[in-house]
mmCIF file of C-alpha atoms in Angstrom:
data_model
loop_
_atom_site.group_PDB
_atom_site.id
_atom_site.type_symbol
_atom_site.label_atom_id
_atom_site.label_comp_id
_atom_site.label_asym_id
_atom_site.label_seq_id
_atom_site.Cartn_x
_atom_site.Cartn_y
_atom_site.Cartn_z
ATOM 1 C CA UNK A 45 -83.710 -28.352 -184.308
ATOM 2 C CA UNK A 46 -82.773 -28.066 -180.646
ATOM 3 C CA UNK A 47 -79.762 -28.311 -178.405
ATOM 4 C CA UNK A 48 -78.930 -31.593 -176.708
ATOM 5 C CA UNK A 49 -80.966 -31.321 -173.486
ATOM 6 C CA UNK A 50 -78.629 -33.253 -171.096
ATOM 7 C CA UNK A 51 -75.636 -31.316 -172.422
ATOM 8 C CA UNK A 52 -77.339 -27.964 -171.874
ATOM 9 C CA UNK A 53 -78.642 -29.053 -168.479
ATOM 10 C CA UNK A 54 -75.228 -30.319 -167.418
ATOM 11 C CA UNK A 55 -73.531 -27.067 -168.404
ATOM 12 C CA UNK A 56 -76.074 -24.988 -166.518
ATOM 13 C CA UNK A 57 -75.825 -27.212 -163.432
ATOM 14 C CA UNK A 58 -72.037 -26.829 -163.422
ATOM 15 C CA UNK A 59 -72.487 -23.075 -163.871
ATOM 16 C CA UNK A 60 -74.564 -22.970 -160.683
ATOM 17 C CA UNK A 61 -72.150 -24.741 -158.358
ATOM 18 C CA UNK A 62 -68.591 -24.339 -159.699
ATOM 19 C CA UNK A 63 -68.330 -20.495 -159.751
ATOM 20 C CA UNK A 64 -69.047 -20.082 -155.997
ATOM 21 C CA UNK A 65 -66.240 -22.558 -155.298
ATOM 22 C CA UNK A 66 -64.052 -20.505 -157.618
ATOM 23 C CA UNK A 67 -64.883 -17.303 -155.730
ATOM 24 C CA UNK A 68 -63.554 -18.797 -152.501
ATOM 25 C CA UNK A 69 -60.464 -20.113 -154.309
ATOM 26 C CA UNK A 70 -59.779 -16.580 -155.576
ATOM 27 C CA UNK A 71 -60.375 -15.001 -152.150
ATOM 28 C CA UNK A 72 -58.066 -17.541 -150.516
ATOM 29 C CA UNK A 73 -55.396 -16.981 -153.197
ATOM 30 C CA UNK A 74 -55.692 -20.628 -154.218
ATOM 31 C CA UNK A 75 -56.558 -20.127 -157.906
ATOM 32 C CA UNK A 76 -53.554 -22.076 -159.150
ATOM 33 C CA UNK A 77 -54.427 -24.848 -156.735
ATOM 34 C CA UNK A 78 -57.751 -25.233 -158.539
ATOM 35 C CA UNK A 79 -55.926 -25.596 -161.843
ATOM 36 C CA UNK A 80 -53.565 -28.169 -160.352
ATOM 37 C CA UNK A 81 -56.450 -30.145 -158.866
ATOM 38 C CA UNK A 82 -58.140 -30.196 -162.257
ATOM 39 C CA UNK A 83 -55.159 -32.044 -163.651
ATOM 40 C CA UNK A 84 -54.762 -34.216 -160.563
ATOM 41 C CA UNK A 85 -58.029 -36.073 -161.231
ATOM 42 C CA UNK A 86 -56.723 -37.333 -164.585
ATOM 43 C CA UNK A 87 -54.826 -40.469 -163.442
ATOM 44 C CA UNK A 88 -57.786 -41.630 -161.347
ATOM 45 C CA UNK A 89 -60.149 -41.141 -164.272
ATOM 46 C CA UNK A 90 -57.655 -42.956 -166.493
ATOM 47 C CA UNK A 91 -57.476 -45.932 -164.124
ATOM 48 C CA UNK A 92 -61.277 -46.070 -164.072
ATOM 49 C CA UNK A 93 -61.200 -46.020 -167.877
ATOM 50 C CA UNK A 94 -58.652 -48.853 -168.017
ATOM 51 C CA UNK A 95 -60.711 -50.996 -165.650
ATOM 52 C CA UNK A 96 -64.212 -50.318 -166.957
ATOM 53 C CA UNK A 97 -63.946 -48.425 -170.227
ATOM 54 C CA UNK A 98 -65.905 -45.184 -170.596
ATOM 55 C CA UNK A 99 -67.863 -45.911 -167.409
ATOM 56 C CA UNK A 100 -69.324 -42.835 -165.732
ATOM 57 C CA UNK A 101 -69.173 -44.292 -162.230
ATOM 58 C CA UNK A 102 -65.651 -45.772 -162.505
ATOM 59 C CA UNK A 103 -64.072 -42.672 -164.010
ATOM 60 C CA UNK A 104 -65.818 -40.322 -161.577
ATOM 61 C CA UNK A 105 -64.884 -42.396 -158.543
ATOM 62 C CA UNK A 106 -61.277 -42.711 -159.732
ATOM 63 C CA UNK A 107 -61.037 -38.979 -160.442
ATOM 64 C CA UNK A 108 -62.424 -38.063 -157.029
ATOM 65 C CA UNK A 109 -60.047 -40.432 -155.224
ATOM 66 C CA UNK A 110 -57.018 -39.189 -157.179
ATOM 67 C CA UNK A 111 -57.845 -35.510 -156.699
ATOM 68 C CA UNK A 112 -58.406 -35.869 -152.976
ATOM 69 C CA UNK A 113 -55.242 -37.958 -152.580
ATOM 70 C CA UNK A 114 -53.131 -35.330 -154.353
ATOM 71 C CA UNK A 115 -54.588 -32.516 -152.245
ATOM 72 C CA UNK A 116 -53.920 -34.352 -148.983
ATOM 73 C CA UNK A 117 -50.453 -35.490 -150.093
ATOM 74 C CA UNK A 118 -49.454 -31.945 -151.075
ATOM 75 C CA UNK A 119 -50.595 -30.650 -147.691
ATOM 76 C CA UNK A 120 -48.729 -33.414 -145.852
ATOM 77 C CA UNK A 121 -45.499 -32.758 -147.758
ATOM 78 C CA UNK A 122 -45.794 -29.024 -147.094
ATOM 79 C CA UNK A 123 -46.191 -29.620 -143.353
ATOM 80 C CA UNK A 124 -43.397 -32.178 -143.013
ATOM 81 C CA UNK A 125 -40.727 -30.740 -145.354
ATOM 82 C CA UNK A 126 -39.278 -27.371 -146.350
ATOM 83 C CA UNK A 127 -41.336 -27.377 -149.574
ATOM 84 C CA UNK A 128 -44.267 -24.940 -149.614
ATOM 85 C CA UNK A 129 -47.740 -26.229 -150.456
ATOM 86 C CA UNK A 130 -47.926 -24.499 -153.854
ATOM 87 C CA UNK A 131 -44.608 -26.026 -154.973
ATOM 88 C CA UNK A 132 -45.593 -29.439 -153.637
ATOM 89 C CA UNK A 133 -48.938 -29.248 -155.421
ATOM 90 C CA UNK A 134 -47.235 -28.226 -158.669
ATOM 91 C CA UNK A 135 -44.991 -31.289 -158.489
ATOM 92 C CA UNK A 136 -47.896 -33.652 -157.852
ATOM 93 C CA UNK A 137 -50.004 -32.053 -160.575
ATOM 94 C CA UNK A 138 -47.291 -32.474 -163.217
ATOM 95 C CA UNK A 139 -46.786 -36.104 -162.240
ATOM 96 C CA UNK A 140 -50.550 -36.691 -162.302
ATOM 97 C CA UNK A 141 -51.009 -35.120 -165.715
ATOM 98 C CA UNK A 142 -48.179 -37.137 -167.274
ATOM 99 C CA UNK A 143 -49.318 -40.381 -165.626
ATOM 100 C CA UNK A 144 -52.934 -39.876 -166.661
ATOM 101 C CA UNK A 145 -52.083 -39.168 -170.315
ATOM 102 C CA UNK A 146 -49.812 -42.228 -170.413
ATOM 103 C CA UNK A 147 -52.467 -44.506 -168.870
ATOM 104 C CA UNK A 148 -55.170 -43.410 -171.291
ATOM 105 C CA UNK A 149 -52.788 -43.775 -174.236
ATOM 106 C CA UNK A 150 -51.839 -47.335 -173.221
ATOM 107 C CA UNK A 151 -55.276 -48.745 -173.990
ATOM 108 C CA UNK A 152 -57.284 -46.037 -175.667
ATOM 109 C CA UNK A 153 -57.099 -44.149 -178.920
ATOM 110 C CA UNK A 154 -56.390 -40.481 -179.540
ATOM 111 C CA UNK A 155 -60.169 -39.933 -179.590
ATOM 112 C CA UNK A 156 -60.498 -41.385 -176.077
ATOM 113 C CA UNK A 157 -57.641 -39.178 -174.878
ATOM 114 C CA UNK A 158 -59.296 -36.070 -176.326
ATOM 115 C CA UNK A 159 -62.568 -37.099 -174.664
ATOM 116 C CA UNK A 160 -60.899 -37.307 -171.252
ATOM 117 C CA UNK A 161 -58.851 -34.129 -171.648
ATOM 118 C CA UNK A 162 -61.429 -31.865 -173.272
ATOM 119 C CA UNK A 163 -64.792 -33.468 -172.521
ATOM 120 C CA UNK A 164 -67.885 -33.828 -174.689
ATOM 121 C CA UNK A 165 -70.721 -31.670 -173.415
ATOM 122 C CA UNK A 166 -73.131 -32.737 -176.140
ATOM 123 C CA UNK A 167 -72.460 -36.434 -175.437
ATOM 124 C CA UNK A 168 -73.714 -36.285 -171.845
ATOM 125 C CA UNK A 169 -76.391 -38.869 -171.104
ATOM 126 C CA UNK A 170 -79.026 -38.923 -168.387
ATOM 127 C CA UNK A 171 -76.684 -40.699 -165.963
ATOM 128 C CA UNK A 172 -74.017 -38.019 -166.311
ATOM 129 C CA UNK A 173 -76.638 -35.284 -165.926
ATOM 130 C CA UNK A 174 -77.928 -36.940 -162.754
ATOM 131 C CA UNK A 175 -74.396 -37.126 -161.327
ATOM 132 C CA UNK A 176 -73.694 -33.461 -162.118
ATOM 133 C CA UNK A 177 -77.031 -32.370 -160.653
ATOM 134 C CA UNK A 178 -76.415 -34.423 -157.498
ATOM 135 C CA UNK A 179 -72.955 -32.899 -157.014
ATOM 136 C CA UNK A 180 -74.404 -29.417 -157.577
ATOM 137 C CA UNK A 181 -77.106 -30.016 -154.969
ATOM 138 C CA UNK A 182 -74.705 -31.408 -152.375
ATOM 139 C CA UNK A 183 -72.219 -28.595 -153.020
ATOM 140 C CA UNK A 184 -74.766 -25.801 -152.632
ATOM 141 C CA UNK A 185 -76.188 -27.300 -149.429
ATOM 142 C CA UNK A 186 -72.704 -27.797 -147.980
ATOM 143 C CA UNK A 187 -71.652 -24.258 -148.897
ATOM 144 C CA UNK A 188 -74.726 -22.929 -147.133
ATOM 145 C CA UNK A 189 -73.718 -24.800 -143.972
ATOM 146 C CA UNK A 190 -70.039 -23.751 -143.921
ATOM 147 C CA UNK A 191 -70.512 -20.308 -145.495
ATOM 148 C CA UNK A 192 -69.732 -18.206 -142.418
ATOM 149 C CA UNK A 193 -66.554 -20.009 -141.282
ATOM 150 C CA UNK A 194 -65.432 -20.207 -144.916
ATOM 151 C CA UNK A 195 -65.790 -16.445 -145.388
ATOM 152 C CA UNK A 196 -64.033 -15.817 -142.075
ATOM 153 C CA UNK A 197 -61.180 -18.116 -143.051
ATOM 154 C CA UNK A 198 -60.744 -16.182 -146.313
ATOM 155 C CA UNK A 199 -60.229 -12.843 -144.568
ATOM 156 C CA UNK A 200 -58.871 -13.687 -141.111
ATOM 157 C CA UNK A 201 -57.877 -17.354 -140.716
ATOM 158 C CA UNK A 202 -55.869 -16.674 -137.558
ATOM 159 C CA UNK A 203 -58.935 -15.250 -135.832
ATOM 160 C CA UNK A 204 -61.033 -18.260 -136.848
ATOM 161 C CA UNK A 205 -58.424 -20.634 -135.433
ATOM 162 C CA UNK A 206 -58.354 -18.697 -132.161
ATOM 163 C CA UNK A 207 -62.110 -18.641 -131.564
ATOM 164 C CA UNK A 208 -63.356 -21.839 -133.187
ATOM 165 C CA UNK A 209 -62.254 -25.428 -133.866
ATOM 166 C CA UNK A 210 -63.905 -25.254 -137.297
ATOM 167 C CA UNK A 211 -60.874 -24.033 -139.242
ATOM 168 C CA UNK A 212 -59.367 -27.414 -140.164
ATOM 169 C CA UNK A 213 -62.713 -29.163 -140.840
ATOM 170 C CA UNK A 214 -63.810 -26.216 -142.996
ATOM 171 C CA UNK A 215 -60.606 -26.379 -145.035
ATOM 172 C CA UNK A 216 -60.958 -30.137 -145.542
ATOM 173 C CA UNK A 217 -64.623 -29.891 -146.542
ATOM 174 C CA UNK A 218 -63.770 -27.109 -148.963
ATOM 175 C CA UNK A 219 -61.084 -29.261 -150.613
ATOM 176 C CA UNK A 220 -63.622 -32.061 -151.012
ATOM 177 C CA UNK A 221 -66.032 -29.619 -152.665
ATOM 178 C CA UNK A 222 -63.306 -28.448 -155.047
ATOM 179 C CA UNK A 223 -62.548 -32.027 -156.104
ATOM 180 C CA UNK A 224 -66.254 -32.931 -156.404
ATOM 181 C CA UNK A 225 -66.960 -29.983 -158.674
ATOM 182 C CA UNK A 226 -63.922 -30.705 -160.809
ATOM 183 C CA UNK A 227 -65.210 -34.260 -161.211
ATOM 184 C CA UNK A 228 -68.585 -32.862 -162.276
ATOM 185 C CA UNK A 229 -66.937 -30.455 -164.695
ATOM 186 C CA UNK A 230 -64.715 -33.234 -166.019
ATOM 187 C CA UNK A 231 -67.786 -35.110 -167.260
ATOM 188 C CA UNK A 232 -68.672 -32.250 -169.594
ATOM 189 C CA UNK A 233 -65.555 -30.166 -170.159
ATOM 190 C CA UNK A 234 -62.687 -32.604 -169.585
ATOM 191 C CA UNK A 235 -59.859 -32.372 -167.092
ATOM 192 C CA UNK A 236 -58.136 -29.487 -168.884
ATOM 193 C CA UNK A 237 -61.232 -27.305 -169.208
ATOM 194 C CA UNK A 238 -63.201 -28.060 -166.031
ATOM 195 C CA UNK A 239 -61.314 -25.512 -163.949
ATOM 196 C CA UNK A 240 -62.096 -22.772 -166.481
ATOM 197 C CA UNK A 241 -65.770 -22.500 -165.610
ATOM 198 C CA UNK A 242 -64.813 -22.522 -161.931
ATOM 199 C CA UNK A 243 -62.203 -19.762 -161.978
ATOM 200 C CA UNK A 244 -62.805 -17.434 -164.943
ATOM 201 C CA UNK A 245 -66.277 -16.241 -163.796
ATOM 202 C CA UNK A 246 -64.955 -15.877 -160.242
ATOM 203 C CA UNK A 247 -61.993 -13.743 -161.328
ATOM 204 C CA UNK A 248 -64.238 -11.623 -163.558
ATOM 205 C CA UNK A 249 -66.714 -11.089 -160.703
ATOM 206 C CA UNK A 250 -63.976 -9.357 -158.715
ATOM 207 C CA UNK A 251 -64.262 -6.408 -161.116
ATOM 208 C CA UNK A 252 -67.996 -5.974 -160.471
ATOM 209 C CA UNK A 253 -68.643 -6.692 -156.795
ATOM 210 C CA UNK A 254 -66.885 -6.081 -153.498
ATOM 211 C CA UNK A 255 -68.654 -8.387 -151.040
ATOM 212 C CA UNK A 256 -68.626 -12.171 -151.223
ATOM 213 C CA UNK A 257 -72.342 -12.523 -151.908
ATOM 214 C CA UNK A 258 -72.155 -10.089 -154.809
ATOM 215 C CA UNK A 259 -69.155 -11.884 -156.295
ATOM 216 C CA UNK A 260 -70.952 -15.223 -156.115
ATOM 217 C CA UNK A 261 -74.034 -13.764 -157.816
ATOM 218 C CA UNK A 262 -72.025 -12.193 -160.641
ATOM 219 C CA UNK A 263 -69.921 -15.341 -161.090
ATOM 220 C CA UNK A 264 -72.990 -17.585 -161.392
ATOM 221 C CA UNK A 265 -74.746 -15.196 -163.793
ATOM 222 C CA UNK A 266 -71.677 -14.896 -166.033
ATOM 223 C CA UNK A 267 -71.150 -18.671 -166.022
ATOM 224 C CA UNK A 268 -74.797 -19.212 -167.005
ATOM 225 C CA UNK A 269 -74.511 -16.683 -169.828
ATOM 226 C CA UNK A 270 -71.186 -18.106 -171.009
ATOM 227 C CA UNK A 271 -72.596 -21.633 -171.061
ATOM 228 C CA UNK A 272 -75.562 -20.551 -173.175
ATOM 229 C CA UNK A 273 -73.357 -18.561 -175.547
ATOM 230 C CA UNK A 274 -70.823 -21.393 -175.819
ATOM 231 C CA UNK A 275 -73.518 -23.976 -176.531
ATOM 232 C CA UNK A 276 -75.121 -21.791 -179.208
ATOM 233 C CA UNK A 277 -71.776 -21.027 -180.862
ATOM 234 C CA UNK A 278 -70.873 -24.711 -180.805
ATOM 235 C CA UNK A 279 -74.245 -25.682 -182.242
ATOM 236 C CA UNK A 280 -74.379 -23.163 -185.074
ATOM 237 C CA UNK A 281 -70.681 -22.785 -185.942
ATOM 238 C CA UNK A 282 -69.829 -26.471 -185.431
ATOM 239 C CA UNK A 283 -66.899 -26.018 -183.058
ATOM 240 C CA UNK A 284 -66.039 -28.045 -179.898
ATOM 241 C CA UNK A 285 -68.466 -27.168 -177.118
ATOM 242 C CA UNK A 286 -66.147 -27.218 -174.092
ATOM 243 C CA UNK A 287 -63.605 -24.771 -175.511
ATOM 244 C CA UNK A 288 -66.459 -22.568 -176.789
ATOM 245 C CA UNK A 289 -67.920 -22.314 -173.277
ATOM 246 C CA UNK A 290 -64.540 -21.524 -171.716
ATOM 247 C CA UNK A 291 -63.754 -18.963 -174.423
ATOM 248 C CA UNK A 292 -67.066 -17.258 -173.639
ATOM 249 C CA UNK A 293 -66.031 -17.166 -169.959
ATOM 250 C CA UNK A 294 -62.669 -15.749 -171.006
ATOM 251 C CA UNK A 295 -64.318 -13.068 -173.148
ATOM 252 C CA UNK A 296 -66.371 -11.905 -170.164
ATOM 253 C CA UNK A 297 -63.228 -11.856 -168.031
ATOM 254 C CA UNK A 298 -61.382 -9.678 -170.562
ATOM 255 C CA UNK A 299 -64.398 -7.365 -170.843
ATOM 256 C CA UNK A 300 -64.589 -7.112 -167.052
ATOM 257 C CA UNK A 301 -60.891 -6.352 -166.838
ATOM 258 C CA UNK A 302 -61.412 -3.432 -169.213
ATOM 259 C CA UNK A 303 -64.710 -1.896 -168.067
ATOM 260 C CA UNK A 304 -65.344 -3.415 -164.633
ATOM 261 C CA UNK A 305 -66.466 -0.755 -162.145
ATOM 262 C CA UNK A 306 -64.159 -2.066 -159.422
ATOM 263 C CA UNK A 307 -60.648 -1.645 -160.750
ATOM 264 C CA UNK A 308 -61.196 -2.035 -164.486
ATOM 265 C CA UNK A 309 -58.508 -0.584 -166.760
ATOM 266 C CA UNK A 310 -60.715 2.115 -168.299
ATOM 267 C CA UNK A 311 -62.067 3.230 -164.934
ATOM 268 C CA UNK A 312 -58.508 3.508 -163.657
ATOM 269 C CA UNK A 313 -57.585 5.805 -166.566
ATOM 270 C CA UNK A 314 -60.439 8.208 -165.915
ATOM 271 C CA UNK A 315 -59.409 11.472 -164.208
ATOM 272 C CA UNK A 316 -60.339 11.713 -160.525
ATOM 273 C CA UNK A 317 -61.164 14.692 -158.377
ATOM 274 C CA UNK A 318 -58.366 15.904 -156.160
ATOM 275 C CA UNK A 319 -60.756 16.665 -153.340
ATOM 276 C CA UNK A 320 -63.772 14.543 -152.564
ATOM 277 C CA UNK A 321 -66.494 15.327 -150.059
#
């Protein structure tokens, strides 16, 4: 007996590319934006489903278009009204979630709705695996190109704007990467779970590393381990795979919060010397 190879490969590919995106979301204090964007892709995926059924290409293209449209619309509203970007994004995300659920329910069954919301890792085929691997490759190459301005924008965006014209293009490219990786995660984990593998390892990594490179390394390693653990638990205990993977990520986050060497609860309770050399 063996695990479903495309499902395992898809989970590991997502674990390679989504956590670094999550690290930058955490550093830029945009974690909730990632969650909102995960829901924003739902109506686009639902429209693709209505037009072409459970078509990989149609649902992915619709999800990408919807996610990017919501991100740009939220930014435009924030710049042209008194509403802040987080509030604007929250409004669009709630509308998107409700619209997407309604659209899927119009034509599909409850099984189709659960498939869209929670994903089916073990049902991935070779086409889905190829799409996820392609997004992972493009994302890693793009991150390598924009890494320096992206790090600078996380810590001192005003300085980046004053010395370089790359601030706005970097922000836009980063939003595209967020949406792309949510689309990839949606194929395996569904719209409600895709953001989990992006953000939970990134948040947990903050308890183990201080620099950006270290956080990315820890986040990828924990996502890989959580994917393997989740797949094995799902396989042997016969529970849904997506939630099992995200619960494994959550378990590592809770463990990191307790024993992490950089601000963990137990380390904070340990007595410290009054005078240090």
